[in-house]
Amino acid sequence: MKIVLNGELYHTSCKTAKELSKELKFNENENDVFILNGYQESYDICLKEGDEVFLINKNTLPPKEQWEKIICARHTPGIYEKVKKARVAIAGLGGLGSNIAMMLARTGIGHLHLVDFDTVDLTNLNRQQYSVCHIGRFKTEALKEQLLDICPFLDIHIDTVYVTKDNAFHLFKDDDIVCEAFDNAECKAMLTEELLSKWRKTALIAASGMAGYGNSNGIKTRKIRDNFYICGDEVTGAEQGIGLMAPRVALCAAHQANLVLDLIIKS
């Protein structure tokens, strides 16, 4: 029987994962993980022709050539091949954008385009994916560094610029999907107008309404028209007495990231 073992073709007569682990002299203990076709299973499960199998020791770094395959072993077979070819841009790397970037990096989006002009400051730490050590650094550079620590095989391009009507189309013309994550209503409207009027092949996922706390189910994803979507409750903006807090902002970011994956997989 032929299976794919840790990313390589392997011939075996073993009928179960337990038999295979013994054949490979792989010790079954609490630090070991058996993944079958993208799902962690017990060692008693039966094997069949063509299965994709990973036997992993949690405490051991694999060789570089196996790194990507093992990191992405939990994805459903076939899906990762799609997501790693996608080109996704994130416009604005604050509470929405930094969380979107983290989620997409962990799901294996192969090409990420990070755009922001700002630096990290203390007021960002209540909801954004930065730490004290990043204060004063450009968000593009700090976030790229963190993402590559998680997924070193990603292709990450950064533009540390302020997005304007004059440069928006040029900045994003090569991206398949753009996540709008600005905190300024005028900038949101400008980016929407520039991308949807000049480059109709790019899908734009915008956000509106995620301030405050509670009412988790108020955060929704809505299709406005072809290639244009909005995530959020479309009502609750930040104002005096209603600030931006990590849980609800992250909920909206998750909606945007999840829609990115949905669009890629169904394309």
Coordinates of C-alpha atoms in Angstrom, one line a residue:
M1 CA 0.0 0.0 0.0
K2 CA 1.2 3.5 -0.9
I3 CA 0.7 6.4 1.5
V4 CA 2.2 9.8 1.9
L5 CA 4.3 9.9 5.1
N6 CA 5.5 13.2 6.5
G7 CA 5.3 14.6 3.0
E8 CA 7.1 11.7 1.2
L9 CA 5.8 8.7 -0.7
Y10 CA 6.0 5.6 1.5
H11 CA 5.2 1.9 0.8
T12 CA 3.9 -0.2 3.7
S13 CA 1.9 -3.3 4.5
C14 CA 0.7 -1.9 7.8
K15 CA -3.1 -1.8 8.2
T16 CA -3.2 0.6 11.2
A17 CA -1.4 3.6 12.5
K18 CA -0.2 1.6 15.5
E19 CA 1.4 -1.0 13.2
L20 CA 3.0 1.8 11.2
S21 CA 4.4 3.5 14.2
K22 CA 6.1 0.2 15.3
E23 CA 7.4 -0.3 11.8
L24 CA 9.0 3.1 11.9
K25 CA 10.2 2.6 15.5
F26 CA 8.2 5.6 16.5
N27 CA 7.4 5.8 20.2
E28 CA 3.8 6.5 21.0
N29 CA 3.7 8.9 24.0
E30 CA 2.0 12.1 25.1
N31 CA 4.5 14.2 23.1
D32 CA 3.6 12.4 19.8
V33 CA 0.9 13.4 17.4
F34 CA -0.7 11.2 14.6
I35 CA -2.4 13.2 11.9
L36 CA -4.4 11.4 9.2
N37 CA -5.7 13.4 6.2
G38 CA -5.6 16.6 8.1
Y39 CA -7.2 15.4 11.3
Q40 CA -5.6 14.2 14.5
E41 CA -6.6 10.6 15.2
S42 CA -5.8 7.8 17.6
Y43 CA -3.3 5.1 16.7
D44 CA -6.0 2.5 16.4
I45 CA -7.4 3.8 13.2
C46 CA -7.1 1.9 9.9
L47 CA -5.0 3.1 7.0
K48 CA -5.9 2.9 3.3
E49 CA -4.3 3.5 0.0
G50 CA -3.3 7.1 -0.6
D51 CA -3.7 8.4 3.0
E52 CA -1.7 11.4 4.0
V53 CA 0.0 10.6 7.3
F54 CA 2.1 12.7 9.7
L55 CA 3.8 11.2 12.7
I56 CA 5.2 14.2 14.7
N57 CA 7.0 14.6 17.9
K58 CA 5.8 17.9 19.5
N59 CA 9.2 18.7 21.0
T60 CA 11.3 18.2 17.9
L61 CA 11.9 20.7 15.1
P62 CA 11.6 18.9 11.7
P63 CA 14.1 19.4 8.8
K64 CA 13.4 22.6 6.9
E65 CA 12.1 20.7 3.9
Q66 CA 9.3 19.1 6.1
W67 CA 8.5 22.3 8.0
E68 CA 5.8 23.6 5.8
K69 CA 4.1 20.3 5.2
I70 CA 3.9 19.5 8.9
I71 CA 2.8 23.0 9.9
C72 CA -0.1 22.7 7.4
A73 CA -0.9 19.1 8.1
R74 CA -4.1 20.0 10.0
H75 CA -5.6 21.6 6.9
T76 CA -8.1 19.5 4.8
P77 CA -6.1 17.9 2.0
G78 CA -6.2 20.0 -1.2
I79 CA -7.2 23.2 0.6
Y80 CA -3.7 24.2 1.5
E81 CA -2.6 24.0 -2.1
K82 CA -5.2 26.7 -2.9
V83 CA -4.6 29.0 0.0
K84 CA -0.8 29.1 -0.4
K85 CA -1.2 30.4 -4.0
A86 CA -3.5 33.3 -2.9
R87 CA -2.5 36.9 -2.8
V88 CA -4.2 38.8 0.0
A89 CA -3.7 42.4 1.1
I90 CA -4.6 44.0 4.4
A91 CA -5.0 47.7 4.3
G92 CA -4.5 49.0 7.9
L93 CA -2.7 46.9 10.6
G94 CA -4.5 48.0 13.7
G95 CA -7.0 46.0 15.7
L96 CA -8.7 44.5 12.6
G97 CA -5.7 44.2 10.3
S98 CA -3.2 42.8 12.8
N99 CA -5.7 40.1 13.9
I100 CA -6.7 39.3 10.3
A101 CA -3.0 38.9 9.4
M102 CA -2.3 36.5 12.3
M103 CA -5.3 34.4 11.3
L104 CA -4.4 34.2 7.6
A105 CA -0.8 33.5 8.4
R106 CA -1.8 30.5 10.6
T107 CA -4.0 29.2 7.8
G108 CA -1.2 29.2 5.3
I109 CA -2.1 32.1 3.0
G110 CA 1.1 32.1 0.9
H111 CA 1.3 35.7 -0.1
L112 CA 0.4 38.5 2.3
H113 CA 0.6 42.2 1.5
L114 CA 0.7 44.4 4.6
V115 CA 0.0 48.1 4.2
D116 CA 0.1 50.7 7.0
F117 CA 2.0 54.0 7.6
D118 CA 1.8 54.1 11.4
T119 CA 4.0 53.1 14.3
V120 CA 3.0 51.1 17.3
D121 CA 2.1 53.1 20.4
L122 CA 0.9 52.2 23.9
T123 CA -2.8 52.8 23.1
N124 CA -2.7 50.0 20.5
L125 CA -1.9 47.2 23.0
N126 CA -5.5 46.7 24.2
R127 CA -6.6 45.1 20.9
Q128 CA -3.8 44.9 18.4
Q129 CA -1.3 42.1 17.9
Y130 CA 1.7 44.0 19.2
S131 CA 3.8 43.9 22.4
V132 CA 5.6 46.5 24.5
C133 CA 8.8 45.7 22.6
H134 CA 7.2 46.9 19.4
I135 CA 6.4 50.4 20.6
G136 CA 7.9 53.0 18.2
R137 CA 8.4 50.5 15.4
F138 CA 6.5 50.6 12.1
K139 CA 3.5 48.2 12.3
T140 CA 4.4 46.7 8.9
E141 CA 7.8 45.7 10.1
A142 CA 6.8 44.5 13.6
L143 CA 3.9 42.4 12.2
K144 CA 6.0 40.9 9.5
E145 CA 8.6 39.8 12.0
Q146 CA 5.9 38.1 14.2
L147 CA 4.2 36.3 11.2
L148 CA 7.5 34.9 10.0
D149 CA 8.2 33.6 13.5
I150 CA 5.0 31.6 13.1
C151 CA 5.2 30.7 9.4
P152 CA 8.7 31.2 8.1
F153 CA 7.7 30.0 4.6
L154 CA 5.3 32.8 3.9
D155 CA 5.9 35.4 1.2
I156 CA 5.2 38.8 3.0
H157 CA 5.4 42.1 1.2
I158 CA 5.1 45.3 3.1
D159 CA 4.3 48.9 2.1
T160 CA 4.9 51.5 4.8
V161 CA 2.8 54.2 3.2
Y162 CA -0.4 56.2 3.8
V163 CA -3.0 54.9 1.3
T164 CA -4.5 57.7 -0.8
K165 CA -6.7 58.1 -3.8
D166 CA -3.5 58.6 -5.9
N167 CA -1.7 55.4 -4.8
A168 CA -4.5 53.0 -3.9
F169 CA -5.0 51.3 -7.2
H170 CA -1.2 50.9 -7.8
L171 CA -0.7 49.5 -4.3
F172 CA -3.4 46.8 -4.6
K173 CA -3.7 46.0 -8.3
D174 CA -1.8 42.6 -7.9
D175 CA -3.8 41.3 -5.0
D176 CA -6.7 38.8 -5.3
I177 CA -8.5 40.0 -2.2
V178 CA -8.1 43.2 -0.1
C179 CA -9.2 43.4 3.5
E180 CA -10.1 47.0 4.4
A181 CA -9.1 47.6 8.0
F182 CA -8.9 51.3 8.4
D183 CA -10.3 53.2 11.4
N184 CA -11.2 56.3 9.4
A185 CA -14.6 56.5 7.5
E186 CA -13.3 58.7 4.8
C187 CA -10.4 56.3 4.1
K188 CA -12.8 53.4 4.0
A189 CA -15.0 55.1 1.4
M190 CA -12.0 56.2 -0.7
L191 CA -10.5 52.7 -0.9
T192 CA -13.9 51.2 -1.7
E193 CA -14.4 53.6 -4.5
E194 CA -10.9 53.3 -6.0
L195 CA -10.8 49.5 -6.0
L196 CA -14.4 48.7 -7.1
S197 CA -14.4 51.3 -9.8
K198 CA -11.0 50.6 -11.3
W199 CA -10.2 46.9 -10.6
R200 CA -13.4 44.8 -10.6
K201 CA -11.5 41.5 -10.3
T202 CA -10.3 42.3 -6.8
A203 CA -12.6 41.2 -4.0
L204 CA -12.9 43.8 -1.2
I205 CA -13.9 42.8 2.3
A206 CA -14.6 45.9 4.3
A207 CA -15.5 46.4 8.0
S208 CA -18.1 48.6 9.8
G209 CA -19.3 48.5 13.4
M210 CA -17.4 46.5 16.0
A211 CA -16.9 48.9 18.9
G212 CA -17.9 48.2 22.5
Y213 CA -18.6 44.8 24.0
G214 CA -21.3 42.2 24.2
N215 CA -23.8 41.3 21.4
S216 CA -21.4 38.9 19.7
N217 CA -24.0 37.7 17.3
G218 CA -24.5 41.3 16.0
I219 CA -21.2 40.9 14.1
K220 CA -22.2 39.5 10.7
T221 CA -20.9 39.1 7.1
R222 CA -23.0 40.6 4.3
K223 CA -22.5 40.5 0.6
I224 CA -23.2 44.0 -0.9
R225 CA -22.6 43.0 -4.5
D226 CA -20.2 41.0 -6.6
N227 CA -16.7 41.3 -5.1
F228 CA -17.8 43.5 -2.2
Y229 CA -18.6 42.4 1.3
I230 CA -19.0 44.1 4.7
C231 CA -18.3 42.5 8.1
G232 CA -19.5 44.0 11.4
D233 CA -22.8 45.2 12.9
E234 CA -22.7 48.2 10.5
V235 CA -23.9 50.4 13.4
T236 CA -21.6 50.6 16.5
G237 CA -18.7 53.0 15.9
A238 CA -16.1 54.1 18.4
E239 CA -17.2 57.3 20.2
Q240 CA -17.1 58.8 23.7
G241 CA -18.3 56.1 26.1
I242 CA -17.9 53.3 23.5
G243 CA -14.3 52.3 22.9
L244 CA -12.7 49.6 20.8
M245 CA -12.1 46.5 22.8
A246 CA -10.2 43.3 21.9
P247 CA -13.0 40.7 21.9
R248 CA -15.5 42.4 19.5
V249 CA -12.7 43.8 17.2
A250 CA -11.3 40.3 17.0
L251 CA -14.8 38.9 16.2
C252 CA -15.0 41.2 13.2
A253 CA -11.5 40.4 12.1
A254 CA -12.3 36.7 12.3
H255 CA -15.3 37.3 10.0
Q256 CA -13.1 39.0 7.5
A257 CA -10.4 36.3 7.7
N258 CA -13.0 33.5 7.4
L259 CA -14.5 35.1 4.3
V260 CA -11.1 35.3 2.7
L261 CA -10.7 31.6 3.1
D262 CA -14.2 30.9 1.8
L263 CA -13.6 33.0 -1.3
I264 CA -10.3 31.3 -2.0
I265 CA -11.5 27.8 -1.5
K266 CA -14.6 28.3 -3.6
S267 CA -12.8 30.1 -6.4

